[in-house]
CSV table of C-alpha atoms and ligand atoms in Angstrom, one decimal:
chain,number,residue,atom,x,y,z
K,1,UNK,CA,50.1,-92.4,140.9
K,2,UNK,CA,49.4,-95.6,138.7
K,3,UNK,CA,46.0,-96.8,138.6
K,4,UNK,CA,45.2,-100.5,137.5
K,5,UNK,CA,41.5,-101.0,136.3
K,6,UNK,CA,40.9,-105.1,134.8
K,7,UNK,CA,38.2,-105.0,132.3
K,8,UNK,CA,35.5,-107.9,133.3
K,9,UNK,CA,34.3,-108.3,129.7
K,10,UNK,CA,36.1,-111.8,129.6
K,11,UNK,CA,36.4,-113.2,132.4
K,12,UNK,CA,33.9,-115.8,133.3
K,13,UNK,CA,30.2,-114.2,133.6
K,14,UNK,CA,28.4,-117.2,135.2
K,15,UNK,CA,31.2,-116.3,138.2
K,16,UNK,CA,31.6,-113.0,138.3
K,17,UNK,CA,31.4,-112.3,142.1
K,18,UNK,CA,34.3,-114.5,142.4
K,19,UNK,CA,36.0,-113.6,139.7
K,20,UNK,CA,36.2,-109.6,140.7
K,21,UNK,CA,36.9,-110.7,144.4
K,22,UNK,CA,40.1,-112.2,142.9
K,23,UNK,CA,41.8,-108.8,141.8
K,24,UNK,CA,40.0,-106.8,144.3
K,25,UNK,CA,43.0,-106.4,146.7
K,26,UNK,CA,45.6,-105.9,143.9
K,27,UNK,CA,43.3,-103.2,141.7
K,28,UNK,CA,42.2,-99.8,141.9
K,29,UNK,CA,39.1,-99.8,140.0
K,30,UNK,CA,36.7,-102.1,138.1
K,31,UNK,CA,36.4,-101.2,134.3
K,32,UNK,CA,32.7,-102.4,133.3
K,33,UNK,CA,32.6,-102.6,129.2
K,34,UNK,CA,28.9,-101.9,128.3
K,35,UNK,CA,28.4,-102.1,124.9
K,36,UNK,CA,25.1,-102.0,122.8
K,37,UNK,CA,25.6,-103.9,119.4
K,38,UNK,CA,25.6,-100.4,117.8
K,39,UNK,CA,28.0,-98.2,118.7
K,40,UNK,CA,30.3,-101.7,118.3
K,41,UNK,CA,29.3,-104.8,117.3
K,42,UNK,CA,29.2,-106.8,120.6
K,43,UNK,CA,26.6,-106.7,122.9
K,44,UNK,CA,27.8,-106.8,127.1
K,45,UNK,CA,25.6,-105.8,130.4
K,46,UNK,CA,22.3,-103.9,130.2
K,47,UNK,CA,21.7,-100.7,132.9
K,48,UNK,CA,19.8,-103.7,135.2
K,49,UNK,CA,22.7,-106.1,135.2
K,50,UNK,CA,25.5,-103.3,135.2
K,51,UNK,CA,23.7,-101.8,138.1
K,52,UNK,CA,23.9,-105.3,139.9
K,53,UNK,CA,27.6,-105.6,139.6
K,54,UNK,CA,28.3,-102.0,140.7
K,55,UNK,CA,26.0,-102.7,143.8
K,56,UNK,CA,28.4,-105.8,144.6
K,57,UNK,CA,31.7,-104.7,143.5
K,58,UNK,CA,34.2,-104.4,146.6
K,59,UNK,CA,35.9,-101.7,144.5
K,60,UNK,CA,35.0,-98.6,142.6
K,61,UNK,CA,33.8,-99.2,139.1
K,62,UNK,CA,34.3,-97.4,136.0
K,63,UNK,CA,31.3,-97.4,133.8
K,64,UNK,CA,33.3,-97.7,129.8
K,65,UNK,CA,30.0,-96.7,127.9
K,66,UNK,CA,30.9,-98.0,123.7
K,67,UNK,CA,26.7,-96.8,123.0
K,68,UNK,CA,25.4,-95.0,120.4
K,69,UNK,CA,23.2,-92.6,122.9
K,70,UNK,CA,25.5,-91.6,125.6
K,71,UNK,CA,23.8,-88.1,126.2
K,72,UNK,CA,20.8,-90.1,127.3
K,73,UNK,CA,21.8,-93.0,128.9
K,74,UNK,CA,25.7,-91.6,130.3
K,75,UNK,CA,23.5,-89.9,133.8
K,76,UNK,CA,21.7,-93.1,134.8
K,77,UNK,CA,25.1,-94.8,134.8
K,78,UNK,CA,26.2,-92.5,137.1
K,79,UNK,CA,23.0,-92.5,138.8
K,80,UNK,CA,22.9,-96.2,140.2
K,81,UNK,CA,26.4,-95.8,141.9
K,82,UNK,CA,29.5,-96.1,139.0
K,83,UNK,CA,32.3,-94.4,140.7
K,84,UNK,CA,33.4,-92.8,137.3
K,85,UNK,CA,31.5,-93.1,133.6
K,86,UNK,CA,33.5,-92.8,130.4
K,87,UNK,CA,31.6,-92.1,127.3
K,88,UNK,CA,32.9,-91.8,123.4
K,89,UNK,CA,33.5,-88.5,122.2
K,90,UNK,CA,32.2,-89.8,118.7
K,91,UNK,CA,28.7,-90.6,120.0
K,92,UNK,CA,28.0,-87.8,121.6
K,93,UNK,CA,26.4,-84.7,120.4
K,94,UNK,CA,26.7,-82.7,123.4
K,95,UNK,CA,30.0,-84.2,125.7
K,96,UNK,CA,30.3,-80.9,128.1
K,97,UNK,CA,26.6,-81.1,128.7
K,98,UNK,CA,27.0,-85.0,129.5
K,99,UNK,CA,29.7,-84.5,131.5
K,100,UNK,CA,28.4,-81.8,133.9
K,101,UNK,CA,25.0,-84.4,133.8
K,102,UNK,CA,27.8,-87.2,135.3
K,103,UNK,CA,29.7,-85.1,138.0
K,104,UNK,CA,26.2,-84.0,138.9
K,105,UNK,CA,25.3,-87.0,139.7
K,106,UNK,CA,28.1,-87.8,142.1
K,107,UNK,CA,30.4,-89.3,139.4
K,108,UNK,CA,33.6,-89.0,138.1
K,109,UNK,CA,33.5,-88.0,134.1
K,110,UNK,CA,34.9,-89.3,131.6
K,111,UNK,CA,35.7,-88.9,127.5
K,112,UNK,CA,37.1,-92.0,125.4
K,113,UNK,CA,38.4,-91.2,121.4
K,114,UNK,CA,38.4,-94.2,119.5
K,115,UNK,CA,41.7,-95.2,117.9
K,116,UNK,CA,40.9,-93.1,114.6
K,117,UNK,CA,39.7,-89.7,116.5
K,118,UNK,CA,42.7,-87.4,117.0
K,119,UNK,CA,43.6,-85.6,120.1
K,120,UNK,CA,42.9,-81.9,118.6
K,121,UNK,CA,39.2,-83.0,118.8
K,122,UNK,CA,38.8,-83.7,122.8
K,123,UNK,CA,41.7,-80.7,123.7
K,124,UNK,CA,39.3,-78.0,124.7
K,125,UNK,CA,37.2,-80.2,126.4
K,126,UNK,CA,40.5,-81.3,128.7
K,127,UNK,CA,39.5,-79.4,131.7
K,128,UNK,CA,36.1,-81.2,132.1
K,129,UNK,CA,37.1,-84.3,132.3
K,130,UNK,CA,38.3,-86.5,135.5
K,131,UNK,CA,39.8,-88.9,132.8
K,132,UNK,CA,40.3,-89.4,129.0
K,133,UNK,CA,40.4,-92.5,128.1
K,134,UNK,CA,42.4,-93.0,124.9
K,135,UNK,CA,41.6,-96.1,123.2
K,136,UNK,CA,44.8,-98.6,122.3
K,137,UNK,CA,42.6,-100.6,120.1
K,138,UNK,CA,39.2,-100.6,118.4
K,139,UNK,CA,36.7,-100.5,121.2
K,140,UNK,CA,34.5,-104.1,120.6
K,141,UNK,CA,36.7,-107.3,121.7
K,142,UNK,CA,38.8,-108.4,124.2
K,143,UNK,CA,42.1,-109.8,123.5
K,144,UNK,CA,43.5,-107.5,120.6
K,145,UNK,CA,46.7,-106.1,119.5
K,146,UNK,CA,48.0,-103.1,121.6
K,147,UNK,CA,48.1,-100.3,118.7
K,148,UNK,CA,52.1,-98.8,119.2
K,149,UNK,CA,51.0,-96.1,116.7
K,150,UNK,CA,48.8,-94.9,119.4
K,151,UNK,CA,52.3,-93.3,121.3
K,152,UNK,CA,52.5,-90.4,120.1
K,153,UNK,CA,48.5,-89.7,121.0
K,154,UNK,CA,49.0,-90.6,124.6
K,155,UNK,CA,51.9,-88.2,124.5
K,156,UNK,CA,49.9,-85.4,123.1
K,157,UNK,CA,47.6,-85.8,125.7
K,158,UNK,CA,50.2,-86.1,128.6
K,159,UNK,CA,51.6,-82.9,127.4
K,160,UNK,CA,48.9,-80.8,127.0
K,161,UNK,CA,47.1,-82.7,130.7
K,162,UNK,CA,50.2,-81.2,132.1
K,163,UNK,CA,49.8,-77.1,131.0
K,164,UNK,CA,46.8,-77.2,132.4
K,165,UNK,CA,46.2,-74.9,134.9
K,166,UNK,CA,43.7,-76.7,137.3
K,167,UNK,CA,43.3,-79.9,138.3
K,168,UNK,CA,44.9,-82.6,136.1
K,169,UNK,CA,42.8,-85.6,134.7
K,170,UNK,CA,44.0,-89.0,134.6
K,171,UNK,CA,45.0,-90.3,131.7
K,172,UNK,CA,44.3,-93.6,130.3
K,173,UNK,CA,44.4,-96.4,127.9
K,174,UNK,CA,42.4,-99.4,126.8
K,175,UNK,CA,43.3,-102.0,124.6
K,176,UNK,CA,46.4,-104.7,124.4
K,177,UNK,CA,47.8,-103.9,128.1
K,178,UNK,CA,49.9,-106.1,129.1
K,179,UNK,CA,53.7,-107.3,130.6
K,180,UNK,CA,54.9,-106.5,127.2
K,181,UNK,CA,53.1,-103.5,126.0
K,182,UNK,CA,52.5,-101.7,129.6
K,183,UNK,CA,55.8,-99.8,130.1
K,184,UNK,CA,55.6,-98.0,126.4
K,185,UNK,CA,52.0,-96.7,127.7
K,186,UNK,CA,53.6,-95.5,131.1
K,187,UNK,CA,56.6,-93.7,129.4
K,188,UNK,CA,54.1,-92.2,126.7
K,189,UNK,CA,52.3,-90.5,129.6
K,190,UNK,CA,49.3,-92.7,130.5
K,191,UNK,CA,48.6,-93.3,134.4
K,192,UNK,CA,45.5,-95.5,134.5
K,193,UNK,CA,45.4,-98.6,132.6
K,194,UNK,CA,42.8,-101.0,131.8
K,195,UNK,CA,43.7,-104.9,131.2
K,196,UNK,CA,41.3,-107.5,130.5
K,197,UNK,CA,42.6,-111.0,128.8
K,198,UNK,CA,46.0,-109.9,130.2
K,199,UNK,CA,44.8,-110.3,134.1
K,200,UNK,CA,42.0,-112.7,133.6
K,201,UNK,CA,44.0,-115.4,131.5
K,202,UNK,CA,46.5,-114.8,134.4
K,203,UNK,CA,47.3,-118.4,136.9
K,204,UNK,CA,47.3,-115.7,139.3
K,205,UNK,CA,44.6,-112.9,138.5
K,206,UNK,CA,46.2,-110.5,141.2
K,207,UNK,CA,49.7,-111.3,141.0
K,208,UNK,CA,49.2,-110.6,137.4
K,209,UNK,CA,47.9,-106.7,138.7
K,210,UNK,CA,51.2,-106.5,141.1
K,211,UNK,CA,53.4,-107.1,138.0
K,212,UNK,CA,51.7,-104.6,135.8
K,213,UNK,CA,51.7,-101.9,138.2
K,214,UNK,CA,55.5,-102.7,139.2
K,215,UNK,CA,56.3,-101.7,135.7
K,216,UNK,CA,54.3,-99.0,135.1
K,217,UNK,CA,55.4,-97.6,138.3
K,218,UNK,CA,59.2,-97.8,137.1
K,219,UNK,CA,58.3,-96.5,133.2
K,220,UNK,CA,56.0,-93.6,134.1
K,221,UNK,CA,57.7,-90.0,133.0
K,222,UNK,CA,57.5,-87.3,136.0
J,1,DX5,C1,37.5,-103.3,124.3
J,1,DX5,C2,37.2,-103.0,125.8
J,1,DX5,C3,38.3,-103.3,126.7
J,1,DX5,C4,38.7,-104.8,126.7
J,1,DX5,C5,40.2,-104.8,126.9
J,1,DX5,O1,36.6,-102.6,123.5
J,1,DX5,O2,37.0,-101.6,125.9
J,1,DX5,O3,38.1,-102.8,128.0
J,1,DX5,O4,38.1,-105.5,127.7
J,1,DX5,O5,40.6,-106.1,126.8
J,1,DX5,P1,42.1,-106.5,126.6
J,1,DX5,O6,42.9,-106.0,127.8
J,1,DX5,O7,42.1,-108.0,126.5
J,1,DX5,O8,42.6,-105.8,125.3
J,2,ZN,ZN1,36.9,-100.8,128.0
């Protein structure tokens, strides 16, 4: 099953309601970019504001936390409604304790690795997590380069998602999706992809979804 997740970080804020009620129909899930100016430097939605969007989202919305303090601040994301939270793996001190504070919450939980963090580190963590998210660029900025030397990670992960014993998290990538980059992610392994300038800068916002899943639907590897 492909899941398509547009990122909201640049699409226009001073219309956002309109602007998530264009991919609504042709999405699966709303990827929120909160960052805090320290963790990366770019500063998106406070808890207030994030809590405002999830409240009026027609779709699920995954929380992408790039904050320096996501053992504190990972629960309340989950606590005023985010459907899933992802957190880094690099800011975090304690991930499985943040993780079982998420699904305790009601959420889905999630782990991101930065482009530069190997797979070996999040491996034993695997079956705690709903998703990894494994980052195709430097987490900051919209708009960047799709990092091909990020293959053989997803891969990694694919392959050891698949000898797990229980229930298989989804795995996905953030970063550079697009028409020309979205079918090498699919064949590497990943099943959930998030796409921000790719969709937003889209004539057609949700036609632009129905393309992207089309081809990730034809590259993915059984
Ligand atoms: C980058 C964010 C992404 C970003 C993706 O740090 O995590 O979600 O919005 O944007 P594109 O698809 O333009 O690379
Ligand atoms: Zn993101």
């Amino acid at each position: 099953m492909i899941r398509i997740c547009p990122s909201i970080l640049n699409a226009d804020h001073t219309n956002l309601s309109s602007e998530i009620a264009r991919i609504a129909d042709a999405s699966d899930i709303l990827h929120l970019d909160v960052m805090d100016n320290v963790f990366v430097p770019n500063k998106t939605f406070t808890l207030q504001e994030s809590m405002a969007i999830i409240k009026n989202s027609p779709i699920p919305v995954d929380s992408h936390l790039m904050v320096a303090d996501p053992d504190v601040v990972a629960v309340e994301y989950a606590k005023v409604g985010s459907a899933s939270v992802t957190f880094h793996w690099e800011a975090s001190a304690s991930p499985s304790e943040t993780l079982k504070a998420i699904r305790g919450a009601g959420s889905r939980a999630a782990l991101a690795v930065k482009p530069g963090t190997p797979f070996s580190s999040v491996r034993e963590l695997l079956s705690e997590l709903d998703m990894l998210l494994i980052m195709t660029v430097e987490p900051g900025f919209g708009g960047q380069k799709f990092m091909v030397d990020m293959l053989p990670k997803i891969r990694e992960a694919h392959e050891a998602i698949l000898e797990l014993s229980g229930p298989r998290p989804w795995l996905q990538v953030d970063g550079g999706i697009s028409l020309e980059t979205i079918a090498l992610a699919a064949e590497a392994g990943a099943d959930a992809f998030v796409a921000g300038s790719a969709v937003f800068k889209a004539e057609s916002p949700a036609a632009m979804c129905q393309q992207l899943r089309e081809l990730a639907t034809h590259s993915q590897v059984k």
